[in-house]
Amino acid sequence: MHSEVRDTLSIVTEEDSVRVRQVTREKAVEAGFNLVAQTKFVTAASELARNTLKWGGGGTVRFEAVDASRGRGLRLVFEDHGPGIPDVELALTDGFSTSSGLGMGLGGAKRLVDEFDIESRVGVGTKVSITMWR
Amino acid sequence: MERIPILRMGEFLLVTIQVDMHDRLALALQEDLTNQIAHSRSHGVLIDISCLDIVDSFTARLLGNMASMARMLDAETVVVGMQPAVAITLVELGITLEGVRTALNPEKGMELLRAALRARSNEDGHAL
């Protein structure tokens, strides 16, 4: 599988999260996703950008074009150096998040995309990547 | 600070969300709307989301909150114009917007609000 970084954005303010949604939409259109796939992917990106900001204390998102035997796709990698998630399984459960949203953030994002991967270490940070194939 | 405008149309309040809201702006709208309902004594609120190309869990919760707050202030809320792709995404996210009345477009939304208000005044009539 081949992947190529297309862009990196920082997520430090709420306005940055809006920008992440807009850029994700542009890339999803470029990647040739249909409207429903675009909408799901942008929504997942929005949930993850909010998590990066709110729980991670800010971070970055990297946009990658991926090319694999199954076809072409778009991958977003969200990374923060926040407190990390002690129990990832629990965090993926609906209703987990306490302060805002419906507690659908992480688990919801996972359901909306083709591939979802999370690595988190307490005291080090969290990295979440989502991929959608065309 | 930037604000989402709330228009008064006769006995109803009309909110058309035309920008991609960041979270603070969305929370400001929630506060402004509740104040406006109390101030104008409106019994109906129409929220047009046809310009929103995504509704994530935060925005969905906000819509639900606005409808609940309006109800406590004796006003009905109808959310109109949800894009089909948004509806599909919300259901897959696991969000059903329970407790939020919806209509396809502003015209149908207005009909719903008027019907709700008529039903309400009939009930008052019986009570008297």
XYZ file of C-alpha atoms in Angstrom:
262
model
C 0.000 0.000 0.000
C 1.227 3.430 -0.901
C 0.291 6.649 0.826
C 1.173 10.239 0.122
C 0.750 13.153 2.506
C -1.294 15.870 0.891
C -1.733 18.376 3.680
C -1.348 18.901 7.406
C -3.493 21.247 9.460
C -3.173 22.217 13.068
C -6.193 22.023 15.358
C -5.813 24.622 18.067
C -9.036 26.649 17.912
C -12.684 25.880 17.138
C -12.253 27.764 13.872
C -9.545 25.231 12.974
C -12.113 22.446 13.399
C -14.356 24.215 10.889
C -11.372 24.420 8.518
C -10.744 20.681 8.981
C -14.338 19.991 7.903
C -13.952 22.200 4.833
C -10.634 20.702 3.738
C -11.930 17.169 4.360
C -14.886 17.935 2.111
C -12.578 19.244 -0.643
C -10.368 16.164 -0.449
C -13.364 13.825 -0.365
C -14.740 15.449 -3.517
C -11.311 15.195 -5.178
C -11.130 11.534 -4.171
C -14.377 10.940 -6.034
C -16.565 9.930 -3.050
C -20.310 10.109 -3.567
C -22.328 12.587 -1.505
C -23.262 10.141 1.277
C -19.651 8.947 1.628
C -18.438 12.564 1.688
C -20.972 13.452 4.345
C -20.085 10.473 6.542
C -16.364 11.143 6.229
C -16.648 14.865 6.962
C -18.901 14.123 9.956
C -16.367 11.610 11.317
C -13.595 14.196 10.804
C -15.655 16.749 12.698
C -16.085 14.413 15.681
C -12.358 13.635 15.750
C -11.283 17.266 15.339
C -13.449 18.141 18.343
C -11.878 15.308 20.379
C -8.375 16.442 19.415
C -9.176 19.942 20.592
C -11.223 19.120 23.660
C -9.500 16.064 25.116
C -6.109 16.243 23.420
C -5.585 19.938 24.122
C -5.045 20.538 20.415
C -3.050 18.682 17.785
C -2.789 18.095 14.081
C -4.521 16.277 11.256
C -2.683 14.832 8.281
C -4.430 14.172 4.980
C -3.124 11.223 2.968
C -4.042 9.851 -0.408
C -3.836 6.062 -0.166
C -3.414 3.600 -2.945
C -3.848 -0.117 -2.241
C -4.850 -3.288 -4.003
C -8.466 -2.620 -3.074
C -8.375 0.808 -4.701
C -7.817 4.420 -3.833
C -8.877 6.154 -0.702
C -8.465 9.033 1.649
C -6.963 8.775 5.121
C -6.964 11.334 7.923
C -4.597 10.954 10.852
C -5.423 12.975 13.978
C -2.641 13.282 16.496
C -2.378 14.988 19.866
C 0.035 14.999 22.780
C -2.673 15.215 25.396
C -3.312 13.016 28.438
C -4.159 9.899 26.369
C -7.117 7.567 26.862
C -6.736 5.021 29.698
C -9.415 2.662 28.387
C -9.859 2.840 24.614
C -12.543 0.136 24.516
C -14.611 2.098 27.007
C -14.044 5.346 25.101
C -15.449 3.681 21.979
C -18.705 2.864 23.785
C -21.697 5.045 22.922
C -22.533 7.448 25.688
C -18.983 7.524 26.987
C -18.149 11.183 26.502
C -19.319 13.234 29.422
C -19.093 16.920 28.744
C -20.592 17.450 25.315
C -21.880 15.804 22.229
C -24.083 12.797 22.698
C -21.218 10.586 23.710
C -21.183 9.414 20.104
C -17.860 11.023 19.178
C -15.324 8.234 18.942
C -17.662 5.254 18.485
C -19.782 7.259 16.047
C -16.770 8.220 13.945
C -15.747 4.559 13.818
C -19.139 3.520 12.451
C -19.068 6.157 9.704
C -15.815 5.124 8.024
C -14.384 2.043 6.278
C -11.316 1.741 8.508
C -10.653 3.081 11.954
C -7.513 2.770 13.994
C -6.651 4.208 17.389
C -3.461 4.197 19.441
C -3.395 5.944 22.758
C -0.875 6.042 25.587
C -1.542 7.693 28.895
C 0.690 10.718 29.316
C 1.891 10.539 25.717
C -1.046 11.222 23.460
C -3.557 9.799 21.034
C -3.454 9.003 17.330
C -6.638 8.166 15.447
C -6.728 7.384 11.765
C -9.776 6.997 9.564
C -9.856 5.772 5.985
C -12.576 5.752 3.394
C -12.208 3.845 0.110
C -13.746 5.001 -3.078
C -18.789 38.374 18.036
C -20.411 36.791 15.034
C -24.032 35.660 15.654
C -26.680 33.610 13.867
C -29.649 35.937 13.213
C -33.068 35.133 14.658
C -35.940 36.684 12.714
C -39.415 37.328 13.980
C -42.127 36.383 11.496
C -45.537 37.141 12.938
C -46.069 34.792 15.833
C -43.025 32.656 15.015
C -39.273 32.919 15.271
C -37.201 31.875 12.289
C -33.584 30.737 12.415
C -31.734 29.957 9.209
C -28.311 28.522 9.820
C -26.320 29.531 6.750
C -22.755 29.137 7.949
C -20.643 26.239 9.108
C -20.852 26.977 12.841
C -17.972 26.529 15.216
C -19.002 25.298 18.667
C -19.026 28.673 20.427
C -21.237 30.160 17.729
C -23.631 27.241 18.095
C -23.787 27.688 21.863
C -24.387 31.428 21.403
C -27.327 30.609 19.137
C -28.804 28.340 21.792
C -28.607 31.152 24.335
C -29.889 33.857 21.958
C -32.821 31.713 20.894
C -33.949 30.993 24.447
C -33.724 34.695 25.294
C -35.656 35.622 22.159
C -38.430 33.135 22.912
C -38.853 34.566 26.391
C -38.661 38.139 25.139
C -40.997 37.799 22.140
C -43.396 35.331 23.817
C -43.389 33.359 20.570
C -45.053 29.978 20.655
C -43.297 28.599 17.611
C -39.719 28.312 16.352
C -38.659 27.197 12.897
C -35.018 26.193 12.451
C -33.897 25.802 8.844
C -30.813 23.579 8.490
C -30.961 23.124 4.707
C -27.580 24.875 4.344
C -25.845 22.485 6.755
C -24.002 19.834 4.795
C -23.104 17.969 7.961
C -24.689 17.631 11.396
C -22.351 16.000 13.893
C -23.183 14.810 17.419
C -22.511 18.237 18.890
C -24.863 20.043 16.508
C -27.466 17.306 16.938
C -27.333 17.715 20.694
C -27.674 21.446 20.251
C -30.805 21.060 18.119
C -32.280 18.762 20.753
C -31.396 21.202 23.526
C -32.950 24.122 21.695
C -36.180 22.175 21.201
C -36.257 21.169 24.898
C -35.551 24.687 26.111
C -38.206 26.094 23.773
C -40.707 23.557 25.125
C -40.004 24.675 28.671
C -40.696 28.233 27.553
C -44.010 27.128 26.033
C -42.892 27.135 22.395
C -42.951 24.412 19.734
C -39.876 23.843 17.551
C -39.689 22.387 14.069
C -36.380 21.671 12.351
C -36.696 21.821 8.571
C -34.662 21.102 5.459
C -32.333 18.336 6.597
C -30.350 17.049 3.627
C -30.882 13.322 2.904
C -27.152 12.525 3.242
C -27.207 14.188 6.656
C -30.179 12.056 7.740
C -28.396 8.865 6.630
C -25.218 9.886 8.474
C -27.059 10.784 11.696
C -28.821 7.432 11.828
C -25.523 5.614 11.319
C -23.973 7.753 14.032
C -26.729 6.425 16.287
C -28.609 9.702 16.631
C -32.360 9.829 16.037
C -33.093 13.398 17.203
C -35.841 12.054 19.399
C -38.040 14.835 20.719
C -37.249 17.120 17.791
C -40.051 17.678 15.343
C -38.912 17.816 11.711
C -40.407 18.777 8.357
C -39.102 18.604 4.808
C -39.178 22.312 4.077
C -40.067 25.663 5.697
C -43.598 25.628 4.273
C -44.408 22.224 5.805
C -42.712 23.333 9.002
C -44.950 26.400 9.233
C -48.004 24.180 8.678
C -46.877 21.951 11.541
C -46.375 24.926 13.843
C -49.762 26.415 12.966
C -51.475 23.073 13.506
C -49.751 22.694 16.879
C -50.870 26.151 17.925
C -54.454 25.521 16.745
C -54.595 22.256 18.680
C -53.341 24.101 21.692
C -55.946 26.892 21.509
C -58.709 24.277 21.034
C -57.554 22.563 24.196
C -57.642 25.867 26.016
C -61.179 26.360 24.680
C -62.316 23.042 26.152
C -60.708 23.829 29.443
C -62.682 27.031 29.766
